[in-house]
Structures are given as structure tokens and as C-alpha cells.
Amino acid sequence: MNTVEGFKALYGEDHYISRFQVPGKIEAEFAPYCAKVVLKKFLTFRDPAPFYFPKGKGLDAIPDAPAALSSWLSEEELDYYACKFEKTGFTGAVNYYRALPLDWELTAPWMGVQVKVPTKFIVGEFDLVYHIPGAKEYIHNGGFKKDVPLLEEVVILEGAAHFVNQERPDEISKHIYDFIQKF
């Protein structure tokens, strides 16, 4: 079973990864909204529950973004990103998810191979990926350490979500700097 099939089996057809698979479909659902609305909903989403796009509801299925942007995302930055997506559309962004079956296939020869370099893992407490069923158990109950034997530390950034580098740049930089100083 590949990644997409796994998500479909676990979450159903309305999960965002499932919904992003057919070229043009999700883009058509985004089309009635301006790029700024789409980006604001994605970038400010803080619910660690599975991310669903029920057919026919489009972005209305996602709670409205807060009126005030987060401290890490200025109106000017959001406008910049929106301007770029207005020109290119969202196909490039969702193609990442469409390539998951190919990623699965191309990385299959390394299944079970340990990562043997010193590692520090940083994730936001509200990151959707951290809340995928089994992820926390894997990270905290020995599975991650078995696959990454030189894992030195797992850092869960309180209050942060998926975009930790943007949400907490100074803190992330300090973690990286402190980790590199050991070598």
C-alpha cells in the first residue's frame, strides 16, 4: 500500500492528501477564492485534527482564518505570497502531494535503512503531521530512535504548528546553532 492509499484507508476520500490527487480538481475548488484567502486559511490553520476537504465544500470546510494574522506572518508577506500564487495558481504546490506515490516507489529500496548521522528533530505541537495516528508513539516510544540511532533530541515547540521555521525563526536558528556547536 502506498502513502496515498494509506491515507485514503485511514481518513477516507475527503482527507486533503486524497483530495489533492486528481490534477485540476482541487484547483477548481480553490478558483472561486482569491489566492490570499486560500493562503491565509492554510497558513493560519492551527487545528491538529486531520485536515479535510469534503467534496463540494472547498475552502468553506476549513474554519475562517483569524481576523488578525499571527506575529510570524505579516500582511505584507501574505500579499507577496498571494501575488505569486495569483500568477502561478496552486498546481505546483499540490503537485508535491501528487508525487507521493512516486516518492514511495523511489525510496522503497531504503525502507528499513537506518539514518546514522547525529540528529535533532524539531516539530510544532500543532503540526498536523505530528498528530497523524501513530506519529507521536513512533517519535516518543522508541521507533524513531531505532530508525535514527544517533537521534540526540526531540523538541516539541509549544504553540507552533506546521511552519516552524517561519513561526519561530530565532528559536529554530538557536536550536540549529547549538546542535552544530557540538561538532
CSV table of C-alpha atoms in Angstrom, one decimal:
chain,number,residue,atom,x,y,z
A,1,MET,CA,0.0,0.0,0.0
A,2,ASN,CA,1.5,3.4,-0.9
A,3,THR,CA,1.2,6.6,1.0
A,4,VAL,CA,-1.9,7.9,-0.7
A,5,GLU,CA,-3.7,4.6,-0.4
A,6,GLY,CA,-2.8,4.5,3.3
A,7,PHE,CA,-4.3,8.0,3.8
A,8,LYS,CA,-7.4,7.0,2.0
A,9,ALA,CA,-7.8,3.8,4.1
A,10,LEU,CA,-7.2,5.7,7.3
A,11,TYR,CA,-9.0,9.0,6.6
A,12,GLY,CA,-11.2,8.5,3.6
A,13,GLU,CA,-11.7,10.3,0.4
A,14,ASP,CA,-12.1,13.8,2.0
A,15,HIS,CA,-8.6,14.0,3.5
A,16,TYR,CA,-6.6,16.7,1.9
A,17,ILE,CA,-4.0,14.3,0.5
A,18,SER,CA,-6.7,12.2,-1.1
A,19,ARG,CA,-8.4,15.2,-2.5
A,20,PHE,CA,-5.2,16.7,-4.0
A,21,GLN,CA,-4.5,13.6,-6.2
A,22,VAL,CA,-6.6,14.4,-9.3
A,23,PRO,CA,-5.0,17.2,-11.4
A,24,GLY,CA,-7.3,20.2,-11.7
A,25,LYS,CA,-10.0,19.1,-9.2
A,26,ILE,CA,-8.8,20.9,-6.1
A,27,GLU,CA,-7.5,23.8,-8.1
A,28,ALA,CA,-11.1,24.2,-9.5
A,29,GLU,CA,-12.4,24.3,-5.9
A,30,PHE,CA,-9.9,26.9,-5.0
A,31,ALA,CA,-10.7,29.0,-8.1
A,32,PRO,CA,-13.7,30.9,-6.6
A,33,TYR,CA,-11.4,32.3,-3.9
A,34,CYS,CA,-8.6,34.7,-4.3
A,35,ALA,CA,-5.2,33.4,-3.5
A,36,LYS,CA,-4.9,35.5,-0.4
A,37,VAL,CA,-7.9,33.8,1.2
A,38,VAL,CA,-6.6,30.3,0.3
A,39,LEU,CA,-3.1,31.0,1.7
A,40,LYS,CA,-4.5,32.8,4.8
A,41,LYS,CA,-6.6,29.7,5.7
A,42,PHE,CA,-3.7,27.3,5.1
A,43,LEU,CA,-1.0,29.4,6.8
A,44,THR,CA,-3.1,30.2,9.9
A,45,PHE,CA,-4.7,26.8,10.4
A,46,ARG,CA,-3.8,25.6,13.9
A,47,ASP,CA,-6.1,22.5,14.5
A,48,PRO,CA,-4.0,19.3,14.8
A,49,ALA,CA,-7.1,17.2,13.8
A,50,PRO,CA,-7.0,15.6,10.3
A,51,PHE,CA,-7.4,18.2,7.5
A,52,TYR,CA,-10.4,17.5,5.4
A,53,PHE,CA,-11.8,19.0,2.2
A,54,PRO,CA,-15.3,17.4,1.7
A,55,LYS,CA,-16.3,17.4,-1.9
A,56,GLY,CA,-18.4,20.4,-2.8
A,57,LYS,CA,-17.4,22.4,0.2
A,58,GLY,CA,-14.0,23.6,-0.9
A,59,LEU,CA,-12.4,26.0,1.5
A,60,ASP,CA,-15.6,26.5,3.3
A,61,ALA,CA,-14.8,23.3,5.1
A,62,ILE,CA,-11.9,25.0,6.8
A,63,PRO,CA,-12.6,27.4,9.6
A,64,ASP,CA,-12.1,31.0,8.8
A,65,ALA,CA,-8.7,32.3,9.4
A,66,PRO,CA,-8.4,34.7,12.4
A,67,ALA,CA,-9.0,38.3,11.6
A,68,ALA,CA,-5.6,39.3,12.9
A,69,LEU,CA,-2.6,37.5,11.4
A,70,SER,CA,-0.1,35.7,13.6
A,71,SER,CA,3.0,37.6,14.6
A,72,TRP,CA,5.1,35.5,12.2
A,73,LEU,CA,3.0,36.3,9.1
A,74,SER,CA,2.7,40.0,8.2
A,75,GLU,CA,0.0,41.3,5.9
A,76,GLU,CA,2.8,42.4,3.5
A,77,GLU,CA,4.2,38.8,3.4
A,78,LEU,CA,0.8,37.3,2.8
A,79,ASP,CA,0.2,39.8,0.0
A,80,TYR,CA,3.6,38.8,-1.5
A,81,TYR,CA,2.8,35.1,-1.5
A,82,ALA,CA,-0.7,35.7,-2.8
A,83,CYS,CA,0.6,37.8,-5.7
A,84,LYS,CA,2.9,34.9,-6.7
A,85,PHE,CA,0.1,32.3,-6.4
A,86,GLU,CA,-2.3,34.5,-8.4
A,87,LYS,CA,0.2,34.3,-11.2
A,88,THR,CA,1.0,30.6,-11.0
A,89,GLY,CA,-2.0,29.0,-9.4
A,90,PHE,CA,-1.8,26.2,-6.8
A,91,THR,CA,-0.9,23.3,-9.1
A,92,GLY,CA,2.8,23.4,-8.2
A,93,ALA,CA,2.1,23.4,-4.5
A,94,VAL,CA,-0.4,20.5,-4.7
A,95,ASN,CA,1.8,18.5,-7.1
A,96,TYR,CA,4.0,17.7,-4.1
A,97,TYR,CA,1.1,15.6,-2.8
A,98,ARG,CA,0.5,14.1,-6.2
A,99,ALA,CA,4.1,12.9,-6.3
A,100,LEU,CA,3.8,10.9,-3.0
A,101,PRO,CA,3.3,7.6,-4.8
A,102,LEU,CA,6.4,8.2,-6.9
A,103,ASP,CA,8.3,9.2,-3.7
A,104,TRP,CA,7.2,6.0,-2.1
A,105,GLU,CA,8.3,4.0,-5.1
A,106,LEU,CA,11.7,5.7,-5.5
A,107,THR,CA,12.6,5.5,-1.8
A,108,ALA,CA,11.4,1.8,-1.4
A,109,PRO,CA,15.0,0.5,-1.7
A,110,TRP,CA,15.9,2.3,1.5
A,111,MET,CA,12.9,1.1,3.6
A,112,GLY,CA,14.3,0.0,6.9
A,113,VAL,CA,17.7,1.6,6.5
A,114,GLN,CA,18.8,3.5,9.5
A,115,VAL,CA,19.8,7.2,9.4
A,116,LYS,CA,23.2,7.2,11.0
A,117,VAL,CA,24.1,10.8,11.5
A,118,PRO,CA,23.6,12.9,14.6
A,119,THR,CA,20.1,14.3,14.5
A,120,LYS,CA,17.9,16.7,16.4
A,121,PHE,CA,14.2,16.6,15.5
A,122,ILE,CA,12.1,19.7,15.9
A,123,VAL,CA,8.3,19.8,15.4
A,124,GLY,CA,5.5,22.2,16.3
A,125,GLU,CA,2.9,20.8,18.9
A,126,PHE,CA,0.1,21.7,16.5
A,127,ASP,CA,1.7,20.3,13.3
A,128,LEU,CA,-0.8,18.1,11.5
A,129,VAL,CA,1.9,15.5,10.7
A,130,TYR,CA,2.8,15.2,14.4
A,131,HIS,CA,-0.8,14.2,15.0
A,132,ILE,CA,-1.1,11.6,12.3
A,133,PRO,CA,-2.2,8.4,14.2
A,134,GLY,CA,0.9,6.6,15.4
A,135,ALA,CA,3.3,9.5,14.8
A,136,LYS,CA,3.7,10.6,18.5
A,137,GLU,CA,4.1,7.0,19.6
A,138,TYR,CA,6.7,6.4,16.9
A,139,ILE,CA,8.6,9.5,17.9
A,140,HIS,CA,8.4,9.1,21.7
A,141,ASN,CA,8.3,5.4,22.3
A,142,GLY,CA,11.5,4.2,20.6
A,143,GLY,CA,10.6,3.6,17.0
A,144,PHE,CA,12.2,6.9,15.8
A,145,LYS,CA,15.3,6.2,17.9
A,146,LYS,CA,15.5,2.7,16.4
A,147,ASP,CA,15.5,4.1,12.8
A,148,VAL,CA,17.7,7.1,13.7
A,149,PRO,CA,20.1,5.7,16.3
A,150,LEU,CA,22.0,8.9,16.7
A,151,LEU,CA,18.9,10.9,17.5
A,152,GLU,CA,20.0,13.2,20.2
A,153,GLU,CA,16.9,15.2,21.0
A,154,VAL,CA,13.3,15.7,20.1
A,155,VAL,CA,12.0,19.2,20.5
A,156,ILE,CA,8.3,19.9,20.5
A,157,LEU,CA,7.7,23.7,20.1
A,158,GLU,CA,4.7,24.7,22.2
A,159,GLY,CA,2.2,26.8,20.3
A,160,ALA,CA,3.8,26.2,16.9
A,161,ALA,CA,2.2,24.5,14.0
A,162,HIS,CA,3.5,23.2,10.7
A,163,PHE,CA,5.5,26.2,9.6
A,164,VAL,CA,8.0,26.2,12.5
A,165,ASN,CA,10.8,27.9,10.5
A,166,GLN,CA,8.6,30.9,9.9
A,167,GLU,CA,6.7,30.8,13.2
A,168,ARG,CA,9.8,30.6,15.4
A,169,PRO,CA,12.9,31.6,13.3
A,170,ASP,CA,15.0,32.8,16.2
A,171,GLU,CA,14.3,29.7,18.3
A,172,ILE,CA,14.9,27.3,15.3
A,173,SER,CA,18.2,29.1,14.5
A,174,LYS,CA,19.3,28.8,18.1
A,175,HIS,CA,18.5,25.0,18.1
A,176,ILE,CA,20.4,24.5,14.9
A,177,TYR,CA,23.4,26.6,16.0
A,178,ASP,CA,23.6,24.9,19.4
A,179,PHE,CA,23.4,21.5,17.8
A,180,ILE,CA,26.1,22.3,15.3
A,181,GLN,CA,28.4,23.6,18.0
A,182,LYS,CA,28.7,20.1,19.4
A,183,PHE,CA,30.8,19.2,16.3
